[in-house]
Every structure is written in structure tokens, then in C-alpha cells.
Amino acid sequence: MSTADASRDPAIAPDEKDWTWVLRRPCPECGLVTGEVEAAAVGTLVRDSLPRWRQVLDRADVARRRRPDVWSDLEYACHVRDVFSVMHDRLRLMLLEDDARFANWDQDATAVEDDYAAQSPAVVAPALTVAGERLAAAVDTVPADAWGRTGERSNGSTFTVETLLQYLWHDVAHHLVDVDA
């Protein structure tokens, strides 16, 4: 058993799905048609989501899991904060390097190692906002000739800047549905 496997929350099954399929067909869970998202608008979409995440983090029961096998709204917000940071770094790498390669990011291990469940909503809210604003600013400055630049995830999934940002937006929009926001 790897260290990451040993550190997982046994109540939460690891998400081992390759979600890149959302780039080709609608998501039946959240309804988003990811491939139709205008990548250049993702900065605005991210900014527009930030007040919704702050409202989620203001909930009195934000740390309560609705079911033992599903993250709490707080854990989802921590995940989205980290998605903003990871995707910012990946976008930057794609703009700087030809055929960029992304380091592996185990979101489930991160949730346990960083103890998402015990984080303070009062700390998470501004950190999520800063990470979202930083990512949105980076999206807003993508040069017109860079949308087709490529990057590859550690599992071999290849993205263009455009599809990376579409994929990112699906993650955020999907989790807004998860937390009823």
C-alpha cells in the first residue's frame, strides 16, 4: 500500500474516474456541456462563482457531511481552492513550455493530508477567493495564439489551453451542484 493509499479517508471512496470524457459529452450529474464552454470566458465564470463559494462557506453546517461517504461543503470548497491553484500552475506551464508535462496531483490524498475536514471556513473563504482571482487573471491574459498549446497529465491525458480551461470550469460548476449553490 502506498503512502497516499494509507492516508485516504476510508469513508470516502477515491475518485478514480478519468473525467476528461466531459469534454466530449454532457455531464449527466451536473448538466454542463463542457465542450461548449467558451474558454476565454472561464476567468469571468470563475470570478462569478466566488460569491457563491463564500456563501457556502458561511453556512452554519458547512463542515457536516450529508452522508459519511461524501465530502462536506467545506471539503468541496477546499478542493476547489486547490483546483484553482493547480490549474493556474498548469496553465502557466502550458504558456511557458512546449508540450508541458504536469506533475501528478492526487486530490484524495491532498484532502486527507491537508485535513480539509478540519480547516476553518473563515480561512478557506479568502484563500479560495485569492486563488480564484489569480486564476481568472491568468485566463484573462491568455494570448490569442496560445489556445492550442498543449500539456499532458501524468496519466497521459492531453489538453490544449482551451480544453484545460473547459475541464477546469466543469470541475467548479460540478462542485457548485454538489454543494447546492
Short mmCIF file of C-alpha atoms in Angstrom, two decimals:
data_model
loop_
_atom_site.label_atom_id
_atom_site.label_comp_id
_atom_site.label_asym_id
_atom_site.label_seq_id
_atom_site.Cartn_x
_atom_site.Cartn_y
_atom_site.Cartn_z
CA MET A 1 0.00 0.00 0.00
CA SER A 2 1.39 3.41 -0.98
CA THR A 3 1.59 6.30 1.43
CA ALA A 4 -1.23 8.02 -0.43
CA ASP A 5 -3.43 4.91 -0.12
CA ALA A 6 -2.70 4.67 3.60
CA SER A 7 -3.62 8.32 4.12
CA ARG A 8 -7.03 8.17 2.44
CA ASP A 9 -10.21 8.69 4.41
CA PRO A 10 -11.73 5.19 4.42
CA ALA A 11 -15.25 6.64 4.38
CA ILE A 12 -14.64 8.42 1.06
CA ALA A 13 -14.03 6.24 -1.97
CA PRO A 14 -11.22 7.67 -4.10
CA ASP A 15 -12.42 9.27 -7.32
CA GLU A 16 -10.52 7.21 -9.86
CA LYS A 17 -12.67 8.21 -12.85
CA ASP A 18 -10.98 9.87 -15.78
CA TRP A 19 -13.29 12.86 -16.04
CA THR A 20 -11.87 14.01 -19.39
CA TRP A 21 -14.94 12.46 -21.05
CA VAL A 22 -16.83 15.62 -20.05
CA LEU A 23 -15.01 17.40 -22.87
CA ARG A 24 -16.86 15.19 -25.38
CA ARG A 25 -20.34 14.79 -23.92
CA PRO A 26 -22.68 16.42 -21.39
CA CYS A 27 -22.24 15.59 -17.73
CA PRO A 28 -25.38 13.75 -16.59
CA GLU A 29 -24.73 14.70 -12.96
CA CYS A 30 -24.42 18.50 -13.28
CA GLY A 31 -25.83 19.05 -16.76
CA LEU A 32 -22.90 21.07 -18.09
CA VAL A 33 -21.99 20.69 -21.76
CA THR A 34 -18.32 21.32 -21.10
CA GLY A 35 -17.20 21.33 -24.72
CA GLU A 36 -19.47 24.31 -25.39
CA VAL A 37 -17.91 26.49 -22.67
CA GLU A 38 -16.05 29.43 -24.18
CA ALA A 39 -12.58 29.04 -22.68
CA ALA A 40 -11.91 32.78 -22.83
CA ALA A 41 -14.94 33.28 -20.55
CA VAL A 42 -13.63 30.96 -17.82
CA GLY A 43 -11.99 33.86 -15.97
CA THR A 44 -15.37 35.57 -15.70
CA LEU A 45 -17.10 32.32 -14.76
CA VAL A 46 -14.57 31.70 -12.00
CA ARG A 47 -14.96 35.25 -10.66
CA ASP A 48 -18.75 34.92 -10.75
CA SER A 49 -18.55 31.67 -8.76
CA LEU A 50 -16.57 33.20 -5.89
CA PRO A 51 -19.51 34.85 -4.08
CA ARG A 52 -21.38 31.54 -4.29
CA TRP A 53 -18.47 29.73 -2.65
CA ARG A 54 -18.27 32.39 0.08
CA GLN A 55 -21.99 31.88 0.77
CA VAL A 56 -21.41 28.14 1.03
CA LEU A 57 -18.58 28.72 3.49
CA ASP A 58 -20.86 30.96 5.60
CA ARG A 59 -23.28 28.08 6.23
CA ALA A 60 -23.55 27.01 9.87
CA ASP A 61 -23.34 23.34 8.87
CA VAL A 62 -20.56 23.75 6.26
CA ALA A 63 -18.36 21.11 7.90
CA ARG A 64 -21.12 18.49 8.22
CA ARG A 65 -21.10 15.62 5.79
CA ARG A 66 -24.57 14.98 4.39
CA ARG A 67 -23.51 11.36 4.03
CA PRO A 68 -20.44 9.71 5.55
CA ASP A 69 -19.13 8.76 2.11
CA VAL A 70 -19.38 12.25 0.56
CA TRP A 71 -17.30 15.33 1.28
CA SER A 72 -18.79 18.16 3.31
CA ASP A 73 -19.34 21.54 1.66
CA LEU A 74 -16.18 22.74 3.43
CA GLU A 75 -14.16 19.88 1.94
CA TYR A 76 -15.51 20.67 -1.54
CA ALA A 77 -14.56 24.34 -1.08
CA CYS A 78 -11.03 23.35 -0.01
CA HIS A 79 -10.80 21.14 -3.09
CA VAL A 80 -11.94 23.96 -5.40
CA ARG A 81 -9.43 26.34 -3.80
CA ASP A 82 -6.71 23.82 -4.58
CA VAL A 83 -8.06 23.16 -8.09
CA PHE A 84 -7.74 26.89 -8.76
CA SER A 85 -4.08 26.79 -7.70
CA VAL A 86 -3.20 23.57 -9.54
CA MET A 87 -4.88 24.74 -12.73
CA HIS A 88 -3.22 28.15 -12.51
CA ASP A 89 0.15 26.43 -12.34
CA ARG A 90 -0.74 24.11 -15.22
CA LEU A 91 -1.96 26.99 -17.37
CA ARG A 92 1.22 28.93 -16.67
CA LEU A 93 3.34 25.90 -17.53
CA MET A 94 1.46 25.40 -20.80
CA LEU A 95 2.07 29.02 -21.76
CA LEU A 96 5.79 28.80 -20.93
CA GLU A 97 6.74 25.34 -22.20
CA ASP A 98 6.06 23.46 -25.40
CA ASP A 99 4.20 20.21 -24.72
CA ALA A 100 4.18 20.83 -20.96
CA ARG A 101 4.07 17.85 -18.59
CA PHE A 102 2.05 18.14 -15.39
CA ALA A 103 3.13 16.60 -12.12
CA ASN A 104 0.64 14.16 -10.64
CA TRP A 105 -1.87 15.63 -8.20
CA ASP A 106 -3.75 13.16 -6.02
CA GLN A 107 -6.76 15.15 -4.92
CA ASP A 108 -7.94 12.49 -2.47
CA ALA A 109 -4.57 12.24 -0.72
CA THR A 110 -4.39 16.05 -0.58
CA ALA A 111 -7.81 16.20 1.11
CA VAL A 112 -6.58 13.89 3.87
CA GLU A 113 -3.02 15.23 4.17
CA ASP A 114 -4.24 18.83 4.36
CA ASP A 115 -7.15 17.80 6.61
CA TYR A 116 -9.81 19.56 4.58
CA ALA A 117 -12.45 18.49 7.10
CA ALA A 118 -10.81 20.47 9.92
CA GLN A 119 -9.95 23.66 8.05
CA SER A 120 -11.52 26.91 9.14
CA PRO A 121 -14.16 28.29 6.75
CA ALA A 122 -13.02 31.79 7.78
CA VAL A 123 -9.56 30.97 6.43
CA VAL A 124 -10.70 28.95 3.41
CA ALA A 125 -13.03 31.67 2.07
CA PRO A 126 -10.39 34.35 1.47
CA ALA A 127 -7.85 31.78 0.26
CA LEU A 128 -10.36 30.40 -2.26
CA THR A 129 -11.12 33.95 -3.41
CA VAL A 130 -7.43 34.82 -3.86
CA ALA A 131 -6.74 31.58 -5.75
CA GLY A 132 -9.80 32.11 -7.95
CA GLU A 133 -8.94 35.73 -8.72
CA ARG A 134 -5.34 34.74 -9.54
CA LEU A 135 -6.51 32.02 -11.91
CA ALA A 136 -9.13 34.30 -13.51
CA ALA A 137 -6.49 36.98 -14.14
CA ALA A 138 -4.26 34.39 -15.81
CA VAL A 139 -7.13 33.23 -18.03
CA ASP A 140 -7.87 36.82 -19.00
CA THR A 141 -4.32 37.26 -20.30
CA VAL A 142 -4.05 34.12 -22.45
CA PRO A 143 -2.68 35.33 -25.80
CA ALA A 144 -4.90 34.76 -28.84
CA ASP A 145 -2.32 32.45 -30.40
CA ALA A 146 -1.95 30.25 -27.28
CA TRP A 147 -5.32 28.45 -27.07
CA GLY A 148 -3.96 25.42 -28.91
CA ARG A 149 -0.80 24.98 -26.81
CA THR A 150 -0.66 21.54 -25.22
CA GLY A 151 0.05 19.90 -21.90
CA GLU A 152 -0.08 16.33 -20.68
CA ARG A 153 -1.24 14.98 -17.36
CA SER A 154 0.70 12.19 -15.66
CA ASN A 155 -1.94 9.65 -16.76
CA GLY A 156 -1.38 10.57 -20.42
CA SER A 157 -4.44 12.80 -20.87
CA THR A 158 -3.56 15.61 -23.26
CA PHE A 159 -5.12 19.06 -23.07
CA THR A 160 -4.93 22.26 -25.04
CA VAL A 161 -5.16 25.52 -23.13
CA GLU A 162 -8.76 25.69 -24.33
CA THR A 163 -9.72 22.19 -23.15
CA LEU A 164 -7.84 22.58 -19.86
CA LEU A 165 -9.93 25.64 -19.04
CA GLN A 166 -13.15 23.93 -20.11
CA TYR A 167 -12.24 20.95 -17.95
CA LEU A 168 -11.44 23.26 -15.03
CA TRP A 169 -14.79 25.01 -15.34
CA HIS A 170 -16.62 21.68 -15.32
CA ASP A 171 -14.92 20.79 -12.02
CA VAL A 172 -16.01 24.07 -10.42
CA ALA A 173 -19.55 24.02 -11.85
CA HIS A 174 -20.00 20.36 -10.90
CA HIS A 175 -18.99 21.03 -7.31
CA LEU A 176 -21.34 24.01 -7.09
CA VAL A 177 -24.09 21.49 -7.83
CA ASP A 178 -22.63 19.11 -5.21
CA VAL A 179 -22.95 21.82 -2.55
CA ASP A 180 -26.35 23.11 -3.74
CA ALA A 181 -25.01 26.58 -4.54
#
